[in-house]
Short mmCIF file of C-alpha atoms in Angstrom, two decimals:
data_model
loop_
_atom_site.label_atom_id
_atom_site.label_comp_id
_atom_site.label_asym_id
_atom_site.label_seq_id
_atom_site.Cartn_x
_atom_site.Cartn_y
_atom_site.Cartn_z
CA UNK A 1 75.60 13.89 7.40
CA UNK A 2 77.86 15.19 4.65
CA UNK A 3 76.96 18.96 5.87
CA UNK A 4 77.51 17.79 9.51
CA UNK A 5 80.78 16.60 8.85
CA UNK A 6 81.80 20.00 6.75
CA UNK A 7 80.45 21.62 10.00
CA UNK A 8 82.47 20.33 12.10
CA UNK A 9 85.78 21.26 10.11
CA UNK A 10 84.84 24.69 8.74
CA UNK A 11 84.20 25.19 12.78
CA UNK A 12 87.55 23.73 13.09
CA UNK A 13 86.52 21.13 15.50
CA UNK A 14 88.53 18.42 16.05
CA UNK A 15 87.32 15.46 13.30
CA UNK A 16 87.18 12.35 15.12
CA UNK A 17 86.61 8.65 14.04
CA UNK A 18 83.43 9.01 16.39
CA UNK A 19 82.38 11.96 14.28
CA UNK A 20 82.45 10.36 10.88
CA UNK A 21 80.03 7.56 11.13
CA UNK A 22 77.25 7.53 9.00
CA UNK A 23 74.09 8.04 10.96
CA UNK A 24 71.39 5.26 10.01
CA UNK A 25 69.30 7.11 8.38
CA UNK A 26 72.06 9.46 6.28
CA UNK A 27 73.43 5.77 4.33
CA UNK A 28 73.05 6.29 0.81
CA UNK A 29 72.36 3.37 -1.29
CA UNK A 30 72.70 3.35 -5.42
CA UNK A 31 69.81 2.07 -7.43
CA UNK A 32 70.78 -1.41 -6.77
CA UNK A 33 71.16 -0.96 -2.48
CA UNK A 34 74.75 -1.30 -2.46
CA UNK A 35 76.73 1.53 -0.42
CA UNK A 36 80.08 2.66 -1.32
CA UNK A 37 81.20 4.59 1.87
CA UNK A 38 82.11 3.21 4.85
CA UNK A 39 80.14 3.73 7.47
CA UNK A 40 82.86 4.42 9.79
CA UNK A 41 86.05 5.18 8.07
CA UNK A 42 87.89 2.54 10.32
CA UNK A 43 88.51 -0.31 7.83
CA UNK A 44 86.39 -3.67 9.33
CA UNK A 45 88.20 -6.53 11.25
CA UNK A 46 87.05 -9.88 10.11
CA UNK A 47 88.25 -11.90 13.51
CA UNK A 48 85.33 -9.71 14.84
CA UNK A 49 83.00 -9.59 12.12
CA UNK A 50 83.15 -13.49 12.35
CA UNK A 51 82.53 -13.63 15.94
CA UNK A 52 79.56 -11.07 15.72
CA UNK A 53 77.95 -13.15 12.39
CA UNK A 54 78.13 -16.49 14.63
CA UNK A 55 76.95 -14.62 18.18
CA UNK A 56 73.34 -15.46 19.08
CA UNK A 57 73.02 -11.98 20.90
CA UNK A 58 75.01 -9.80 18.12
CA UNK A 59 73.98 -10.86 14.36
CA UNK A 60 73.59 -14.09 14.83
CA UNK A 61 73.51 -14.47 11.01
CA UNK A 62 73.97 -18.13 11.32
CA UNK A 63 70.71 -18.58 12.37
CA UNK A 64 69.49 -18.58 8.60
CA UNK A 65 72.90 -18.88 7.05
CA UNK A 66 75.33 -21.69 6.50
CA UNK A 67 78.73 -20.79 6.72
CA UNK A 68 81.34 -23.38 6.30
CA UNK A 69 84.16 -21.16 7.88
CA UNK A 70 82.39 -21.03 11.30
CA UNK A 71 81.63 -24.56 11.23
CA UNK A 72 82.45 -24.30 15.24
CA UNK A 73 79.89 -22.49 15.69
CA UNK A 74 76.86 -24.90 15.90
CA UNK A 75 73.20 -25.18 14.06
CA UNK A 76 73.25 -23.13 11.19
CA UNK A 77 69.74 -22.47 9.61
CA UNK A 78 68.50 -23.01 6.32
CA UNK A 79 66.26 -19.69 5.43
CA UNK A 80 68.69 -18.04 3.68
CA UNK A 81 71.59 -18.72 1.07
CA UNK A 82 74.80 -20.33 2.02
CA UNK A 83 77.36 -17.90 2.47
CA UNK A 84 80.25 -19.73 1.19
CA UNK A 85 81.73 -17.80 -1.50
CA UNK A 86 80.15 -14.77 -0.63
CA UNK A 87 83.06 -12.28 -1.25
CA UNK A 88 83.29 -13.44 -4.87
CA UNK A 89 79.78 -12.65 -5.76
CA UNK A 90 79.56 -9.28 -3.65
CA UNK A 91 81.79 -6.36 -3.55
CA UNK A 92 82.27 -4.80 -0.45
CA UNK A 93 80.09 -2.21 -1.94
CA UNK A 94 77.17 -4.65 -1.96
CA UNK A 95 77.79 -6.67 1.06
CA UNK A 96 77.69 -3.57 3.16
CA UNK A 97 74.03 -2.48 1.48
CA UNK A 98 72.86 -6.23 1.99
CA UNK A 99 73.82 -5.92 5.86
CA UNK A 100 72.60 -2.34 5.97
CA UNK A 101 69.52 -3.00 4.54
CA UNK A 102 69.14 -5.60 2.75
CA UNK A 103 65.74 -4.67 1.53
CA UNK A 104 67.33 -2.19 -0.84
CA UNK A 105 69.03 -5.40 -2.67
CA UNK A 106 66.37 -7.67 -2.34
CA UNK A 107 62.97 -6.10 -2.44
CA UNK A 108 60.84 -7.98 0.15
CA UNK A 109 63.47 -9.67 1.93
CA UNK A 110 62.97 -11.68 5.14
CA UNK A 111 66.14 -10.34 6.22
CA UNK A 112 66.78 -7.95 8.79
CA UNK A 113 67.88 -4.20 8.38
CA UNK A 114 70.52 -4.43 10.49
CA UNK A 115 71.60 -0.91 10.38
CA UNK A 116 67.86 0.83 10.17
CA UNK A 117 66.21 2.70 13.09
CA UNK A 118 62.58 3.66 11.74
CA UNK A 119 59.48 2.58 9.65
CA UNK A 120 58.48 -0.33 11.60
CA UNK A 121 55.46 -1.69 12.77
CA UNK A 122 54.92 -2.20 16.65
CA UNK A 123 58.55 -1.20 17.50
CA UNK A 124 59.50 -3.31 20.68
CA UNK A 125 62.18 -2.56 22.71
CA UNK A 126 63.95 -5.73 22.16
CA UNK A 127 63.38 -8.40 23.20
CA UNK A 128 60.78 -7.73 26.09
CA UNK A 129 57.65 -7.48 24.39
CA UNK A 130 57.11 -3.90 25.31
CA UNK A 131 56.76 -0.98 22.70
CA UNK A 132 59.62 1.42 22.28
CA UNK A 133 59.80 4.88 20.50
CA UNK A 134 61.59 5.15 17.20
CA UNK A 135 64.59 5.78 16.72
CA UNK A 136 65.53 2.69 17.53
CA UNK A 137 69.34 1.49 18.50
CA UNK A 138 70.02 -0.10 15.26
CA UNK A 139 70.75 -4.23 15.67
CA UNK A 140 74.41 -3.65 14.70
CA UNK A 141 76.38 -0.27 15.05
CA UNK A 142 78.10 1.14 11.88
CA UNK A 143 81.81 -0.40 13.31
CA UNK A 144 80.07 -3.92 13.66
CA UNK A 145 78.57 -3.92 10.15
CA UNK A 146 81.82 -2.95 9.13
CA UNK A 147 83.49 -5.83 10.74
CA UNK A 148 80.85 -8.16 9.62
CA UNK A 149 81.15 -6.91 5.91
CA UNK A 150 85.13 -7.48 6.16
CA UNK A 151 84.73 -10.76 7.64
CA UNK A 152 82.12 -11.67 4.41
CA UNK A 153 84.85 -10.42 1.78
CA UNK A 154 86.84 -13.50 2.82
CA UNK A 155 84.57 -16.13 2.46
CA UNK A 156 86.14 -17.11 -0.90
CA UNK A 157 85.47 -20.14 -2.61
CA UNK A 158 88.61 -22.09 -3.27
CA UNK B 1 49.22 -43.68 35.72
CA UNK B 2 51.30 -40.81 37.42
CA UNK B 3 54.04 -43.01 37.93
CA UNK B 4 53.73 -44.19 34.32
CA UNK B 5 53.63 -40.52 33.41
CA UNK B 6 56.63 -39.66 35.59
CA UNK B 7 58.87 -42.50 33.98
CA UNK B 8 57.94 -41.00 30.64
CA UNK B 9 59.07 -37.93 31.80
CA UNK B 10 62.63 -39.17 32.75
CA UNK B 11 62.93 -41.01 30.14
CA UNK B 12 63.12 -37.81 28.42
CA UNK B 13 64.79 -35.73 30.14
CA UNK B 14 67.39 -38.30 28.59
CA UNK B 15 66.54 -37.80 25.54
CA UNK B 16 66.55 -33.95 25.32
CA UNK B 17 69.48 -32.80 23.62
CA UNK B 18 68.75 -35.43 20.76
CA UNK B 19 68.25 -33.13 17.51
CA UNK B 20 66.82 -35.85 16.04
CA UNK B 21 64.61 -35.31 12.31
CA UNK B 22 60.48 -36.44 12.08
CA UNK B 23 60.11 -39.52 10.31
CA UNK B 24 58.11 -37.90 7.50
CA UNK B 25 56.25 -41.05 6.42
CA UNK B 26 55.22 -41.72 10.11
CA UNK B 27 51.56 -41.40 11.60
CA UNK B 28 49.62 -40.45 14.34
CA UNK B 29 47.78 -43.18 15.95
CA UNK B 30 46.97 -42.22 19.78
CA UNK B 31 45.97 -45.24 22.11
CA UNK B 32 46.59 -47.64 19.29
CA UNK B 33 42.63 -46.32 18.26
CA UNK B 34 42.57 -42.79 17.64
CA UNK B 35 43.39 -42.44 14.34
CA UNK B 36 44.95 -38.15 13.62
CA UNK B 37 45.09 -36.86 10.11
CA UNK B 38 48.23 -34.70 10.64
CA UNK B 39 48.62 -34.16 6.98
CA UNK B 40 46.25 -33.70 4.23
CA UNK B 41 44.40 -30.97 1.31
CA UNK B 42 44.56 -27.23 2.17
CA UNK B 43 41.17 -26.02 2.94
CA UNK B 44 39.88 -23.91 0.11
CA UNK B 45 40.41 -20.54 1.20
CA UNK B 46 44.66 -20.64 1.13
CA UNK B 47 44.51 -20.59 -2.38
CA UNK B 48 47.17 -22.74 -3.07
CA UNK B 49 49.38 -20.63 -0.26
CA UNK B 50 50.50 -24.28 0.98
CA UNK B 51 50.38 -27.23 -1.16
CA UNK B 52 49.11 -29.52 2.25
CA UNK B 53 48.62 -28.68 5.79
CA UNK B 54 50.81 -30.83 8.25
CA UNK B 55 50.39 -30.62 11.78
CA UNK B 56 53.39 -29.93 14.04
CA UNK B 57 54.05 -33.46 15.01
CA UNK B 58 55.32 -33.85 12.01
CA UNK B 59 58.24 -31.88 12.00
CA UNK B 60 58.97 -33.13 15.73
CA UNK B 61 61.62 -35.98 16.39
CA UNK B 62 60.80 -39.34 17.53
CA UNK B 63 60.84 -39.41 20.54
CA UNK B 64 58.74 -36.50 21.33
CA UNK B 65 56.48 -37.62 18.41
CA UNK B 66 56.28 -41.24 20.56
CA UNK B 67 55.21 -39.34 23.22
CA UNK B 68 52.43 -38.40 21.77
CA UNK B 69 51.10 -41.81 20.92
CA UNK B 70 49.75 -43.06 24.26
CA UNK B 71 48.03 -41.28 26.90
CA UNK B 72 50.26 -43.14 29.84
CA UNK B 73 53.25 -41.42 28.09
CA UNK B 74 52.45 -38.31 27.30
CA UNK B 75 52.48 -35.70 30.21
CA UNK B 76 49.81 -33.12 29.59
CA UNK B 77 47.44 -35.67 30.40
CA UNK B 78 48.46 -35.43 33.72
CA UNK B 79 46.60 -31.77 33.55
CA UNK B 80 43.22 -33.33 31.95
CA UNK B 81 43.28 -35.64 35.68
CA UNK B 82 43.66 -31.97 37.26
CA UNK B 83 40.83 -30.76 34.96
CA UNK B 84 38.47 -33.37 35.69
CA UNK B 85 38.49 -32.78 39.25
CA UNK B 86 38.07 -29.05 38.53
CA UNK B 87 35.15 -29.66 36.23
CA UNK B 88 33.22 -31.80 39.35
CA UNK B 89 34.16 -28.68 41.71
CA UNK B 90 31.84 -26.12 42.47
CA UNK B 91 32.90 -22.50 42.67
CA UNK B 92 31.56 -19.06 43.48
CA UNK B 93 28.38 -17.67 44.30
CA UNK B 94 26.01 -19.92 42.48
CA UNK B 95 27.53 -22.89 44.15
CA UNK B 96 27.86 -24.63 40.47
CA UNK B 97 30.24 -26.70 38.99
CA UNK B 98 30.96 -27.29 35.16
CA UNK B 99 29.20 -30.70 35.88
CA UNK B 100 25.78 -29.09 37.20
CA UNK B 101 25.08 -27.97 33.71
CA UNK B 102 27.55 -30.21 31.24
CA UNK B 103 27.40 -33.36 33.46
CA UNK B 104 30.18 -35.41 31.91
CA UNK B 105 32.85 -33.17 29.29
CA UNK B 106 32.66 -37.32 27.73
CA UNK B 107 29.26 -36.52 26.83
CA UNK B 108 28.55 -32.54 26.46
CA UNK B 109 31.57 -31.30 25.02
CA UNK B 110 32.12 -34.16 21.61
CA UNK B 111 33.28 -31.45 19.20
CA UNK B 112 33.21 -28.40 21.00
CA UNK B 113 36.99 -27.72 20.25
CA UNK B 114 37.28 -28.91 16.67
CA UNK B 115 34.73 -25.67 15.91
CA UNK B 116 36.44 -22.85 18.47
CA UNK B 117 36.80 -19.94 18.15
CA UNK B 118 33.46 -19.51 16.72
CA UNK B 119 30.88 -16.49 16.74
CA UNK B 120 28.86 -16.45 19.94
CA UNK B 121 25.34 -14.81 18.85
CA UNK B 122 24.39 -13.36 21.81
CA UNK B 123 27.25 -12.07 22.51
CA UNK B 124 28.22 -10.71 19.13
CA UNK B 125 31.29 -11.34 18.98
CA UNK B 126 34.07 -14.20 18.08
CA UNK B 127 34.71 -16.67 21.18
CA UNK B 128 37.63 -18.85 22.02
CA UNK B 129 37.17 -21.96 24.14
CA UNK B 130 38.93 -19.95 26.96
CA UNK B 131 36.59 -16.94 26.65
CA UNK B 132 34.10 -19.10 26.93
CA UNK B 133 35.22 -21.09 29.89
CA UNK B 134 35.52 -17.73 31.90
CA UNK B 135 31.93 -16.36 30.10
CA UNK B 136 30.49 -19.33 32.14
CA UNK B 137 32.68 -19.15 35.26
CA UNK B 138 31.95 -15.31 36.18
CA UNK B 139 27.97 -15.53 34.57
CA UNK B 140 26.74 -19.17 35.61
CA UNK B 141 29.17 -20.02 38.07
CA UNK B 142 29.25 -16.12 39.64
CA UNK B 143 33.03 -17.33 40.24
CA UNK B 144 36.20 -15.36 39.67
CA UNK B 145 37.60 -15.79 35.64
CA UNK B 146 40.63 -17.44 35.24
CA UNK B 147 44.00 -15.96 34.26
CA UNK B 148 43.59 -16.48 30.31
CA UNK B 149 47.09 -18.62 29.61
CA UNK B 150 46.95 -19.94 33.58
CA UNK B 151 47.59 -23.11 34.36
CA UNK B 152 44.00 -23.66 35.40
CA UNK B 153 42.58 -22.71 32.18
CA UNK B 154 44.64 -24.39 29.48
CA UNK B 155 44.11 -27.88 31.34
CA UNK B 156 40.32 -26.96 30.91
CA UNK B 157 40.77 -26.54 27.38
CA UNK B 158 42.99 -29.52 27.20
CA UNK B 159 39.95 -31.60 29.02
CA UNK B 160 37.65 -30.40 26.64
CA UNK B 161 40.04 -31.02 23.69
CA UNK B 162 40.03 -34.53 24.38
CA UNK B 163 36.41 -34.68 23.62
CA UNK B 164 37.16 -33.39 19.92
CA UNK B 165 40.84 -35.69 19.81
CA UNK B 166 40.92 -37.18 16.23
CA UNK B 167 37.94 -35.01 14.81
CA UNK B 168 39.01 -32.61 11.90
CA UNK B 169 39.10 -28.86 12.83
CA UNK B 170 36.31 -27.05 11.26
CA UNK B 171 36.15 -23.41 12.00
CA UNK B 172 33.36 -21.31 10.31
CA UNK B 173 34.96 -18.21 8.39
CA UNK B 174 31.90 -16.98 7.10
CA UNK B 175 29.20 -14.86 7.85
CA UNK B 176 29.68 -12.92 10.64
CA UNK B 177 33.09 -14.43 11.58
CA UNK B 178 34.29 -12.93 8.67
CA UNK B 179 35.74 -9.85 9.43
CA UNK B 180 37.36 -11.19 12.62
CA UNK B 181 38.87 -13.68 10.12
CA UNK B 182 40.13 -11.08 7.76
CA UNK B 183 41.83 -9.26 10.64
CA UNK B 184 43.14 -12.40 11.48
CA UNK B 185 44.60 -12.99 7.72
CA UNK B 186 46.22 -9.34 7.74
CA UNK B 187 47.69 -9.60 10.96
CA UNK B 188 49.53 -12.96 9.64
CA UNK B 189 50.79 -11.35 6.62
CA UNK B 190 52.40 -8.41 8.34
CA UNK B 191 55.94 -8.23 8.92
CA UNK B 192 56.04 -7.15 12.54
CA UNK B 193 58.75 -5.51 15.28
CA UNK B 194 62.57 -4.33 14.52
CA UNK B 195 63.32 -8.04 12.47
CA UNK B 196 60.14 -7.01 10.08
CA UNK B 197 58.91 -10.89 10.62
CA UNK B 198 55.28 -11.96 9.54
CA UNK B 199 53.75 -15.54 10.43
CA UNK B 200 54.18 -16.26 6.92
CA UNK B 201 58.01 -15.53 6.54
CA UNK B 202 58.77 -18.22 8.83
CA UNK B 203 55.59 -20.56 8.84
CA UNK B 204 54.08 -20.61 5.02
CA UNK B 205 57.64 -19.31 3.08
CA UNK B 206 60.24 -21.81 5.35
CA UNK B 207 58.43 -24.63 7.26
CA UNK B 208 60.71 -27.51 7.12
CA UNK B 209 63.90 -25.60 7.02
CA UNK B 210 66.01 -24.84 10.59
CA UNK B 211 66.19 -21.20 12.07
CA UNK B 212 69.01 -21.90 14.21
CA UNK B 213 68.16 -25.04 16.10
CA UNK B 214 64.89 -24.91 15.48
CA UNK B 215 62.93 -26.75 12.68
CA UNK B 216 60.19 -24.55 11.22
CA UNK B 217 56.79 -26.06 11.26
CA UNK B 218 53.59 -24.39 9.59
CA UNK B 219 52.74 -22.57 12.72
CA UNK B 220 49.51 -25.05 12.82
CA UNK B 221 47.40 -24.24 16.39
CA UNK B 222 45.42 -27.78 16.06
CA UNK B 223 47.32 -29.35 19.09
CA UNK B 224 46.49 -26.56 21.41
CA UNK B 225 46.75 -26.26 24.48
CA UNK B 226 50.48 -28.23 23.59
CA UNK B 227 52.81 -29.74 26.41
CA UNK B 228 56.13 -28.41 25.75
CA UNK B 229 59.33 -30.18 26.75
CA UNK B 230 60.89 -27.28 26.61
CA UNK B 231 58.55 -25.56 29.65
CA UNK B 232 57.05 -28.80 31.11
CA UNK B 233 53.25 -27.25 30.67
CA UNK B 234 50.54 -27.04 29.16
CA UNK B 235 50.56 -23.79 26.44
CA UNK B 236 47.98 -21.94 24.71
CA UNK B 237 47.73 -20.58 21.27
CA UNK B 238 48.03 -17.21 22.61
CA UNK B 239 50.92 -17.19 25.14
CA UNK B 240 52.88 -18.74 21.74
CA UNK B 241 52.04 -15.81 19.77
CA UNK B 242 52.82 -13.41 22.49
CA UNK B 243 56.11 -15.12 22.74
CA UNK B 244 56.13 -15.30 18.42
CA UNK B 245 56.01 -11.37 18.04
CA UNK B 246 57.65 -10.55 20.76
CA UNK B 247 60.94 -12.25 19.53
CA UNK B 248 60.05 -10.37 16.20
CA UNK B 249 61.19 -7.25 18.67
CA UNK B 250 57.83 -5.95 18.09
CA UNK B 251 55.35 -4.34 21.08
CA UNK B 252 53.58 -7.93 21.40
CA UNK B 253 49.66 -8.39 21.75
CA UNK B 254 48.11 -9.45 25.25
CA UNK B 255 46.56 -12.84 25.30
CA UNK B 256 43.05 -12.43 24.87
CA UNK B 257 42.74 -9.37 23.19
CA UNK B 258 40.81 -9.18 20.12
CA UNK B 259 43.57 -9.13 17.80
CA UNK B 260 45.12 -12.66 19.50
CA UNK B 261 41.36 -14.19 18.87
CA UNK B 262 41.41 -12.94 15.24
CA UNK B 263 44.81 -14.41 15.08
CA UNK B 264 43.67 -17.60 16.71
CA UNK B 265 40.10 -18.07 14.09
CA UNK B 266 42.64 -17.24 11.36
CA UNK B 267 45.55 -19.53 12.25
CA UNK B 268 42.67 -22.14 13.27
CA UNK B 269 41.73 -21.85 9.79
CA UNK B 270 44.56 -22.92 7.69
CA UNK B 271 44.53 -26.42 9.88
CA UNK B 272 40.78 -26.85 8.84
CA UNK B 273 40.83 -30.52 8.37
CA UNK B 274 44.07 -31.21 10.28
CA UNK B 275 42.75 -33.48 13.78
CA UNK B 276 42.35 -31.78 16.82
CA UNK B 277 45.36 -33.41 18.84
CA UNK B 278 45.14 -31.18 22.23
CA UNK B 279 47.16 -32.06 24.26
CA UNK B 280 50.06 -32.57 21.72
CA UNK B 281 53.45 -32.72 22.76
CA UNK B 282 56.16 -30.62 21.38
CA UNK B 283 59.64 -29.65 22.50
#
């Protein structure tokens, strides 16, 4: 990705925001899955990243998670942790490899890689049942795991 | 008894958007007589993977779990009436009905479901009740086979459940079920489709916690065929696994394949001792 990006401005191309999004499978997580860069370079806006965590067709992270913030939002599930207070025990570092991937935090996870295309077994194409060929669209796109990773750094506890 | 059933069915259509939690100390007692163990020991072979088996109705609310409790009430019986009359009809080429072999399902078919799927000898192979309903219909009855998760088919099984209602589930694992049971076991442990999801993530690691709205049972397959509110029909086991790993955003199995009937002996396993309740009644 680096050498893409390099590319494109030894060529003299125009650099766009479009062209500096990290490609799925170019993240690089440190030895404890967090990632530093951002996928995008367009800092995350957590008005979106909240509406995308609660949305049953975007992350719908709410479906394991209780978050007290979106307490609008109804029937949060119990599977996973309670996100309250989950920008003072993550960096934005680590939120954004625990969104990613979060398989690279948390070895054997339940969680969904939300920003992974390949290496699974019996890719579908969504939701119909039917097979699809990897690559697949990841669940979120780099600007959305961005906005959901902003809208986790505020979920201070008092 | 339809109009009972139809009351029943208002009633709840009522009722629906109640969210309401299972009593956990209540039990299953159909017709005030048949007397369902819907929670007891793991059978031997989970290894201490759950520390009891409950049955579905458990984690259902009260009302649907009421539902449950007497035949006039709940509305998949409504499909064993339907059955009945398809089990005295004869069909195709042979000009044979169910009843020109099995005479009455009251008398031929005690315990036939508690024991399904099973190895068929002859055959070779691992049966489920439905492969063996169409085995008879295209070989004895020289009549077409029915559409495995039809209509037609699960209130067949659900007729023959009732024969096994309140008798514990007791499919054999060994011998020459065994490696159909093993595939069984390793399809359950794998984390299918784009959300990596096994059987076990959400049915052995979370039963009893919500996934959104909806309560997480152990997965248990001993009230199959199951009226759900949610469709108004009868279901089989393997039109709900379809649906399970499908919404894993995998490429889902077809019903009836032999990976769904190494699912079903497997899943079928862990209730071993659980009562066969078919037809339940879940939401």
């Amino acid at each position: 990705m680096m050498k893409w990006i390099v590319a494109a401005i030894v060529s003299g191309a125009p650099v766009l925001a479009a062209a500096e999004t990290v490609a799925p499978a170019d993240v690089t997580f440190d030895d404890y899955g967090a990632v530093e860069q951002s996928l995008t370079g367009t800092p995350g806006d957590p008005a979106n990243g909240a509406a995308i965590v609660g949305n049953k067709k975007a992350g719908n992270c709410v479906a394991c998670h209780q978050i007290s913030a979106l307490s609008d939002v109804p029937f949060h599930g119990e599977v996973g942790p309670m996100l309250d207070g989950a920008g003072d025990r993550w960096s934005e570092a680590e939120l954004r490899g625990i969104v990613a991937n979060s398989k690279m935090t948390f070895e054997g996870s339940m969680m969904p890689s939300y920003y992974k295309t390949t290496g699974y077994i019996r890719p579908g194409d969504g939701f119909t049942g039917k097979a699809a060929e990897e690559p697949l669209p990841p669940l979120l796109e780099a600007q959305q795991i961005e906005d959901v990773v902003a809208f986790l750094a505020t979920l201070k506890e008092e | 008894m339809k109009f009972k059933a139809m009351t029943a069915v208002a009633a709840l259509l009522v009722a629906a958007p109640t969210l309401g939690m299972a009593d956990e100390d209540a039990e299953l007692v159909v017709n005030g007589e048949i007397e369902m163990v819907t929670k007891t020991e793991p059978p031997a072979h989970l290894e201490g993977a759950l520390p009891e088996i409950m049955s579905g109705w458990r984690f259902r609310s009260d009302e649907t779990q009421q539902t449950q409790m007497d035949d006039f009430d709940n509305p998949g019986m409504i499909f064993v009436d339907q059955a009945q009359a398809a089990w005295d009809t004869a069909e195709g080429s042979e000009g044979k009905s169910c009843a020109s072999c099995h005479n009455e399902p009251a008398s031929s078919m005690e315990g036939v479901r508690a024991v399904y799927p099973k190895w068929n000898e002859e055959a070779g192979e691992v049966r489920t009740l439905a492969m063996q309903i169409n085995d008879c219909r295209e070989n004895q009855m020289g009549a077409e086979p029915w559409k495995y998760t039809g209509s037609k088919m699960t209130a067949m099984e659900a007729l023959i459940s009732i024969e096994s209602r309140g008798m514990p589930v007791n499919v054999a694992i060994d011998g020459p079920a065994q490696s159909t049971w093993e595939q069984g076991k390793e399809m359950y442990y794998t984390r299918y489709g784009q959300l990596e999801l096994s059987c076990a993530n959400c049915h052995e690691d979370n039963y009893g916690n919500m996934i959104r709205a909806d309560h997480l049972s152990q997965g248990q397959i001993n009230g199959f065929p199951v009226y759900r509110l949610k469709n108004t029909k009868l279901n089989s086991s393997h039109a709900r696994f379809k649906g399970c790993i499908r919404d894993t955003r995998a490429e889902t199995f077809k019903p009836g394949s032999p990976e769904f009937v190494a699912l079903e002996l497997y899943v079928a396993s862990r209730g071993n001792g659980l009562s066969v309740e078919a037809p339940s009644v879940r939401n």
